[in-house]
């Protein structure tokens, strides 16, 4: 299947990145040289204006677009398109001086001084007004410019503001949600410790010097932060769209590890999902593991709109902000971009085109380094990547990623898990639980969507819900229907414990807890020290269990595996319940990775999940696929090991980079990849 183009004005794989020419205004020769070098590096677009507010509005209501005009026009004359940003991510000094309310207040009530970026108050009417003004001016000037293909709204929305304006907006949001204080007191269980609210003005955001014990408040505050940040972003979208609704909008997310904001809730008004991806290549835990983690975020980005997305930023070589900034070894840069494309990206874009000369990002790598020449390894590898994207453009751009498996990663669930004081305060590894389930599918070329609890599950055959502690309202009904209609559900330990305001479900076996679907009820949960383990015996093999062990009583489920130690030895640790036309499995403790590999190897062949190819890739490799308009598979074989790997082929494919036909087997070089296409049409539903 083919998606509509992400950027209709320039429907091609984008290759480019953040360009900050305002830093170089005093260096006209460098600006000229940039164009020459960008063309050599096969750059076809740049993101402009992200941090240009001081340049385009040097004083209040004094707008000056000459410099930006010249840059956009010159780039366009050289076939380089513009992704134009709104500059709200960082404001000029004059604005903060005149309207101090735009600066953030932290959770202890401390007001920030001017500095940094992405730290404005998203409630401040003054900030919203100044942002609306500059966004409108930018749109009036550029929204119909032929070079401008996409709006880049602000930059990496993140963080919280706890000022009085935000407190009042929070109270208002709560009034709309709960209507009465009685409802709120019940939802938050605030009669506990005499924390009963008797006036809306008593409500204050969570704070280390104030309230942290009311967990319903903590989760609702995070929801409000998402709501308010989204409202701010949507006002920006309205500003630019009201001038020309034709130009699509995006904002650069930060993948599933920036969970301060709920990206599903945020993405409704966005036309395009994009994200900034900075894998820690060559870290001691292994490139294969790094790639897996990044792939998860790519799959989440794609699943947000069920279509291709943009890799908006990655570093051409090193970052400057990690404790250790390692060089990417030869080949790794291109492989990393290919990984994004393999999971559904229609771009390879960088931070940034030219390396800053001063300030805090001067040691962050860039396409053009301080040498200002093309004679660098980074420049060569970036140019190679540009060539590759051009070569595969017609085959890959807009192709889809059919997925029949979903793994639930839910941001609200993460927030709730983060605040609980419960069985294991030294940590519950929610991300680890997701990664362990994901690995099998990632290695075996079975496309997987990473979705949250609000998703529509009806298109999937298999839904995996690791550690889904918080059942947000409606999820039970959706999962029940999914299984009833023949779906397979896998849940893991510590699932279905609380409702969406963090109140525990009452009763033994209840529909609210999905006990009918799962076929058991849980009596108690044991917690294990980090170096303590139980064992799960499943099909005569023992697997290590850690973190938490649930002690459950079957009602209708079968027991597939049991605990091997402690006073609950012999009790169920792995269960299966037949419900309607479907099946529901539960793993009652945190199992080691090996278990999931074996468990899914057994389960998956019974389902109708399409693999990239009928071949097992060697350790260190991964395989994934997209599907083109003719129903052909485009298969991305990736090797994250330093040495080459031999891959056996189940049939003949065409290598779309070299154009050669491949059969029997092929070699994938170290830190390299191969992109193949099936020869005949394959029919998919
Ligand atoms: C983020 C920002 C960029 C830049 C890079 C550096 O992604 O959006 O402006 O600071 O980090 O890695
Ligand atoms: Zn505020």
PDB file of N, CA and C in Angstrom, residues 273-336:
ATOM      1  N   UNK A 273       4.103  13.165  11.782  1.00  0.00           N
ATOM      2  CA  UNK A 273       4.867  12.888  13.007  1.00  0.00           C
ATOM      3  C   UNK A 273       6.344  12.928  12.639  1.00  0.00           C
ATOM      4  N   UNK A 274       7.106  13.613  13.468  1.00  0.00           N
ATOM      5  CA  UNK A 274       8.551  13.546  13.266  1.00  0.00           C
ATOM      6  C   UNK A 274       9.220  13.443  14.624  1.00  0.00           C
ATOM      7  N   UNK A 275      10.422  12.913  14.624  1.00  0.00           N
ATOM      8  CA  UNK A 275      11.106  12.820  15.919  1.00  0.00           C
ATOM      9  C   UNK A 275      12.616  12.899  15.776  1.00  0.00           C
ATOM     10  N   UNK A 276      13.249  13.230  16.903  1.00  0.00           N
ATOM     11  CA  UNK A 276      14.695  13.436  16.973  1.00  0.00           C
ATOM     12  C   UNK A 276      15.313  12.223  17.651  1.00  0.00           C
ATOM     13  N   UNK A 277      16.191  11.565  16.932  1.00  0.00           N
ATOM     14  CA  UNK A 277      16.656  10.245  17.366  1.00  0.00           C
ATOM     15  C   UNK A 277      18.167  10.262  17.575  1.00  0.00           C
ATOM     16  N   UNK A 278      18.602  10.033  18.794  1.00  0.00           N
ATOM     17  CA  UNK A 278      20.034  10.098  19.118  1.00  0.00           C
ATOM     18  C   UNK A 278      20.510   8.814  19.789  1.00  0.00           C
ATOM     19  N   UNK A 279      20.645   7.747  19.017  1.00  0.00           N
ATOM     20  CA  UNK A 279      21.068   6.478  19.624  1.00  0.00           C
ATOM     21  C   UNK A 279      22.490   6.564  20.182  1.00  0.00           C
ATOM     22  N   UNK A 280      22.721   5.835  21.247  1.00  0.00           N
ATOM     23  CA  UNK A 280      24.064   5.858  21.851  1.00  0.00           C
ATOM     24  C   UNK A 280      24.904   4.739  21.239  1.00  0.00           C
ATOM     25  N   UNK A 281      25.241   4.888  19.961  1.00  0.00           N
ATOM     26  CA  UNK A 281      26.000   3.837  19.267  1.00  0.00           C
ATOM     27  C   UNK A 281      27.323   3.567  19.964  1.00  0.00           C
ATOM     28  N   UNK A 282      27.728   2.316  19.888  1.00  0.00           N
ATOM     29  CA  UNK A 282      29.017   1.856  20.427  1.00  0.00           C
ATOM     30  C   UNK A 282      29.091   1.967  21.948  1.00  0.00           C
ATOM     31  N   UNK A 283      27.928   2.025  22.576  1.00  0.00           N
ATOM     32  CA  UNK A 283      27.906   1.977  24.040  1.00  0.00           C
ATOM     33  C   UNK A 283      28.243   0.548  24.466  1.00  0.00           C
ATOM     34  N   UNK A 284      28.642   0.394  25.726  1.00  0.00           N
ATOM     35  CA  UNK A 284      29.129  -0.927  26.147  1.00  0.00           C
ATOM     36  C   UNK A 284      28.026  -1.989  26.164  1.00  0.00           C
ATOM     37  N   UNK A 285      26.745  -1.580  26.122  1.00  0.00           N
ATOM     38  CA  UNK A 285      25.683  -2.589  26.130  1.00  0.00           C
ATOM     39  C   UNK A 285      25.342  -3.103  24.726  1.00  0.00           C
ATOM     40  N   UNK A 286      26.093  -2.650  23.717  1.00  0.00           N
ATOM     41  CA  UNK A 286      25.985  -3.307  22.413  1.00  0.00           C
ATOM     42  C   UNK A 286      25.055  -2.625  21.419  1.00  0.00           C
ATOM     43  N   UNK A 287      25.560  -2.486  20.207  1.00  0.00           N
ATOM     44  CA  UNK A 287      24.785  -1.791  19.171  1.00  0.00           C
ATOM     45  C   UNK A 287      23.453  -2.461  18.864  1.00  0.00           C
ATOM     46  N   UNK A 288      23.450  -3.757  18.996  1.00  0.00           N
ATOM     47  CA  UNK A 288      22.222  -4.484  18.703  1.00  0.00           C
ATOM     48  C   UNK A 288      21.120  -4.050  19.670  1.00  0.00           C
ATOM     49  N   UNK A 289      21.488  -3.872  20.935  1.00  0.00           N
ATOM     50  CA  UNK A 289      20.506  -3.424  21.935  1.00  0.00           C
ATOM     51  C   UNK A 289      20.130  -1.967  21.724  1.00  0.00           C
ATOM     52  N   UNK A 290      21.115  -1.171  21.326  1.00  0.00           N
ATOM     53  CA  UNK A 290      20.826   0.248  21.056  1.00  0.00           C
ATOM     54  C   UNK A 290      19.833   0.349  19.902  1.00  0.00           C
ATOM     55  N   UNK A 291      20.095  -0.445  18.858  1.00  0.00           N
ATOM     56  CA  UNK A 291      19.224  -0.402  17.671  1.00  0.00           C
ATOM     57  C   UNK A 291      17.798  -0.824  18.029  1.00  0.00           C
ATOM     58  N   UNK A 292      17.695  -1.810  18.909  1.00  0.00           N
ATOM     59  CA  UNK A 292      16.361  -2.288  19.303  1.00  0.00           C
ATOM     60  C   UNK A 292      15.568  -1.165  19.971  1.00  0.00           C
ATOM     61  N   UNK A 293      16.244  -0.449  20.857  1.00  0.00           N
ATOM     62  CA  UNK A 293      15.568   0.623  21.585  1.00  0.00           C
ATOM     63  C   UNK A 293      15.125   1.732  20.619  1.00  0.00           C
ATOM     64  N   UNK A 294      15.995   2.080  19.671  1.00  0.00           N
ATOM     65  CA  UNK A 294      15.626   3.118  18.705  1.00  0.00           C
ATOM     66  C   UNK A 294      14.482   2.650  17.813  1.00  0.00           C
ATOM     67  N   UNK A 295      14.533   1.369  17.447  1.00  0.00           N
ATOM     68  CA  UNK A 295      13.498   0.836  16.559  1.00  0.00           C
ATOM     69  C   UNK A 295      12.118   0.931  17.212  1.00  0.00           C
ATOM     70  N   UNK A 296      12.082   0.705  18.518  1.00  0.00           N
ATOM     71  CA  UNK A 296      10.823   0.848  19.260  1.00  0.00           C
ATOM     72  C   UNK A 296      10.245   2.249  19.082  1.00  0.00           C
ATOM     73  N   UNK A 297      11.097   3.249  19.211  1.00  0.00           N
ATOM     74  CA  UNK A 297      10.617   4.628  19.067  1.00  0.00           C
ATOM     75  C   UNK A 297      10.197   4.925  17.633  1.00  0.00           C
ATOM     76  N   UNK A 298      10.916   4.350  16.670  1.00  0.00           N
ATOM     77  CA  UNK A 298      10.488   4.521  15.274  1.00  0.00           C
ATOM     78  C   UNK A 298       9.096   3.912  15.090  1.00  0.00           C
ATOM     79  N   UNK A 299       8.918   2.724  15.647  1.00  0.00           N
ATOM     80  CA  UNK A 299       7.621   2.045  15.482  1.00  0.00           C
ATOM     81  C   UNK A 299       6.503   2.810  16.180  1.00  0.00           C
ATOM     82  N   UNK A 300       6.836   3.458  17.293  1.00  0.00           N
ATOM     83  CA  UNK A 300       5.816   4.272  17.954  1.00  0.00           C
ATOM     84  C   UNK A 300       5.484   5.486  17.085  1.00  0.00           C
ATOM     85  N   UNK A 301       6.502   6.121  16.530  1.00  0.00           N
ATOM     86  CA  UNK A 301       6.278   7.314  15.704  1.00  0.00           C
ATOM     87  C   UNK A 301       5.411   6.972  14.502  1.00  0.00           C
ATOM     88  N   UNK A 302       5.677   5.826  13.903  1.00  0.00           N
ATOM     89  CA  UNK A 302       4.891   5.418  12.734  1.00  0.00           C
ATOM     90  C   UNK A 302       3.452   5.097  13.142  1.00  0.00           C
ATOM     91  N   UNK A 303       3.299   4.417  14.287  1.00  0.00           N
ATOM     92  CA  UNK A 303       1.965   3.974  14.704  1.00  0.00           C
ATOM     93  C   UNK A 303       1.084   5.150  15.128  1.00  0.00           C
ATOM     94  N   UNK A 304       1.690   6.270  15.517  1.00  0.00           N
ATOM     95  CA  UNK A 304       0.883   7.408  15.965  1.00  0.00           C
ATOM     96  C   UNK A 304      -0.114   7.842  14.900  1.00  0.00           C
ATOM     97  N   UNK A 305       0.316   7.833  13.649  1.00  0.00           N
ATOM     98  CA  UNK A 305      -0.618   8.200  12.567  1.00  0.00           C
ATOM     99  C   UNK A 305      -0.804   7.041  11.600  1.00  0.00           C
ATOM    100  N   UNK A 306      -0.282   5.880  11.942  1.00  0.00           N
ATOM    101  CA  UNK A 306      -0.394   4.699  11.071  1.00  0.00           C
ATOM    102  C   UNK A 306       0.101   5.014   9.660  1.00  0.00           C
ATOM    103  N   UNK A 307       1.240   5.680   9.600  1.00  0.00           N
ATOM    104  CA  UNK A 307       1.806   5.997   8.290  1.00  0.00           C
ATOM    105  C   UNK A 307       3.260   6.441   8.439  1.00  0.00           C
ATOM    106  N   UNK A 308       3.903   6.671   7.307  1.00  0.00           N
ATOM    107  CA  UNK A 308       5.302   7.053   7.353  1.00  0.00           C
ATOM    108  C   UNK A 308       5.492   8.358   8.129  1.00  0.00           C
ATOM    109  N   UNK A 309       6.685   8.546   8.655  1.00  0.00           N
ATOM    110  CA  UNK A 309       6.978   9.694   9.514  1.00  0.00           C
ATOM    111  C   UNK A 309       8.326  10.274   9.080  1.00  0.00           C
ATOM    112  N   UNK A 310       8.780  11.299   9.787  1.00  0.00           N
ATOM    113  CA  UNK A 310      10.073  11.894   9.444  1.00  0.00           C
ATOM    114  C   UNK A 310      11.078  11.702  10.571  1.00  0.00           C
ATOM    115  N   UNK A 311      12.263  11.285  10.186  1.00  0.00           N
ATOM    116  CA  UNK A 311      13.389  11.361  11.112  1.00  0.00           C
ATOM    117  C   UNK A 311      13.862  12.809  11.000  1.00  0.00           C
ATOM    118  N   UNK A 312      13.504  13.637  11.975  1.00  0.00           N
ATOM    119  CA  UNK A 312      13.748  15.077  11.846  1.00  0.00           C
ATOM    120  C   UNK A 312      15.173  15.455  12.244  1.00  0.00           C
ATOM    121  N   UNK A 313      15.700  14.783  13.255  1.00  0.00           N
ATOM    122  CA  UNK A 313      17.083  15.058  13.660  1.00  0.00           C
ATOM    123  C   UNK A 313      17.769  13.753  14.019  1.00  0.00           C
ATOM    124  N   UNK A 314      19.038  13.668  13.637  1.00  0.00           N
ATOM    125  CA  UNK A 314      19.937  12.695  14.244  1.00  0.00           C
ATOM    126  C   UNK A 314      21.307  13.341  14.086  1.00  0.00           C
ATOM    127  N   UNK A 315      22.293  12.821  14.782  1.00  0.00           N
ATOM    128  CA  UNK A 315      23.575  13.520  14.664  1.00  0.00           C
ATOM    129  C   UNK A 315      24.407  12.907  13.535  1.00  0.00           C
ATOM    130  N   UNK A 316      25.066  13.746  12.735  1.00  0.00           N
ATOM    131  CA  UNK A 316      25.904  13.200  11.672  1.00  0.00           C
ATOM    132  C   UNK A 316      27.068  12.370  12.223  1.00  0.00           C
ATOM    133  N   UNK A 317      27.467  12.669  13.462  1.00  0.00           N
ATOM    134  CA  UNK A 317      28.544  11.867  14.054  1.00  0.00           C
ATOM    135  C   UNK A 317      28.359  11.799  15.575  1.00  0.00           C
ATOM    136  N   UNK A 318      28.909  12.729  16.339  1.00  0.00           N
ATOM    137  CA  UNK A 318      28.763  12.629  17.803  1.00  0.00           C
ATOM    138  C   UNK A 318      27.794  13.686  18.325  1.00  0.00           C
ATOM    139  N   UNK A 319      27.325  13.452  19.540  1.00  0.00           N
ATOM    140  CA  UNK A 319      26.595  14.506  20.241  1.00  0.00           C
ATOM    141  C   UNK A 319      27.587  15.237  21.149  1.00  0.00           C
ATOM    142  N   UNK A 320      27.107  16.219  21.872  1.00  0.00           N
ATOM    143  CA  UNK A 320      27.975  16.924  22.842  1.00  0.00           C
ATOM    144  C   UNK A 320      27.394  16.834  24.241  1.00  0.00           C
ATOM    145  N   UNK A 321      26.271  16.135  24.404  1.00  0.00           N
ATOM    146  CA  UNK A 321      25.560  16.220  25.676  1.00  0.00           C
ATOM    147  C   UNK A 321      25.544  14.934  26.477  1.00  0.00           C
ATOM    148  N   UNK A 322      26.149  13.878  25.955  1.00  0.00           N
ATOM    149  CA  UNK A 322      26.198  12.642  26.738  1.00  0.00           C
ATOM    150  C   UNK A 322      27.393  12.672  27.677  1.00  0.00           C
ATOM    151  N   UNK A 323      27.407  11.790  28.652  1.00  0.00           N
ATOM    152  CA  UNK A 323      28.581  11.769  29.527  1.00  0.00           C
ATOM    153  C   UNK A 323      29.820  11.421  28.711  1.00  0.00           C
ATOM    154  N   UNK A 324      29.660  10.549  27.745  1.00  0.00           N
ATOM    155  CA  UNK A 324      30.758  10.190  26.833  1.00  0.00           C
ATOM    156  C   UNK A 324      30.200  10.296  25.419  1.00  0.00           C
ATOM    157  N   UNK A 325      30.840  11.102  24.579  1.00  0.00           N
ATOM    158  CA  UNK A 325      30.355  11.238  23.204  1.00  0.00           C
ATOM    159  C   UNK A 325      31.277  10.486  22.260  1.00  0.00           C
ATOM    160  N   UNK A 326      30.892   9.285  21.916  1.00  0.00           N
ATOM    161  CA  UNK A 326      31.750   8.470  21.051  1.00  0.00           C
ATOM    162  C   UNK A 326      31.525   8.824  19.577  1.00  0.00           C
ATOM    163  N   UNK A 327      32.552   8.620  18.787  1.00  0.00           N
ATOM    164  CA  UNK A 327      32.394   8.768  17.334  1.00  0.00           C
ATOM    165  C   UNK A 327      31.547   7.612  16.808  1.00  0.00           C
ATOM    166  N   UNK A 328      30.793   7.893  15.753  1.00  0.00           N
ATOM    167  CA  UNK A 328      30.134   6.780  15.060  1.00  0.00           C
ATOM    168  C   UNK A 328      31.212   6.105  14.222  1.00  0.00           C
ATOM    169  N   UNK A 329      31.313   4.812  14.323  1.00  0.00           N
ATOM    170  CA  UNK A 329      32.327   4.122  13.529  1.00  0.00           C
ATOM    171  C   UNK A 329      31.879   4.116  12.055  1.00  0.00           C
ATOM    172  N   UNK A 330      32.852   3.958  11.129  1.00  0.00           N
ATOM    173  CA  UNK A 330      32.486   4.014   9.710  1.00  0.00           C
ATOM    174  C   UNK A 330      31.307   3.093   9.387  1.00  0.00           C
ATOM    175  N   UNK A 331      30.350   3.626   8.675  1.00  0.00           N
ATOM    176  CA  UNK A 331      29.178   2.845   8.265  1.00  0.00           C
ATOM    177  C   UNK A 331      27.985   3.055   9.180  1.00  0.00           C
ATOM    178  N   UNK A 332      28.253   3.359  10.450  1.00  0.00           N
ATOM    179  CA  UNK A 332      27.159   3.412  11.412  1.00  0.00           C
ATOM    180  C   UNK A 332      26.165   4.528  11.132  1.00  0.00           C
ATOM    181  N   UNK A 333      26.663   5.634  10.575  1.00  0.00           N
ATOM    182  CA  UNK A 333      25.741   6.738  10.311  1.00  0.00           C
ATOM    183  C   UNK A 333      24.662   6.328   9.294  1.00  0.00           C
ATOM    184  N   UNK A 334      25.123   5.774   8.185  1.00  0.00           N
ATOM    185  CA  UNK A 334      24.178   5.398   7.136  1.00  0.00           C
ATOM    186  C   UNK A 334      23.241   4.291   7.628  1.00  0.00           C
ATOM    187  N   UNK A 335      23.810   3.338   8.367  1.00  0.00           N
ATOM    188  CA  UNK A 335      22.997   2.240   8.896  1.00  0.00           C
ATOM    189  C   UNK A 335      21.908   2.782   9.824  1.00  0.00           C
ATOM    190  N   UNK A 336      22.266   3.763  10.622  1.00  0.00           N
ATOM    191  CA  UNK A 336      21.327   4.336  11.576  1.00  0.00           C
ATOM    192  C   UNK A 336      20.159   5.022  10.851  1.00  0.00           C
TER     193      UNK A 336
END
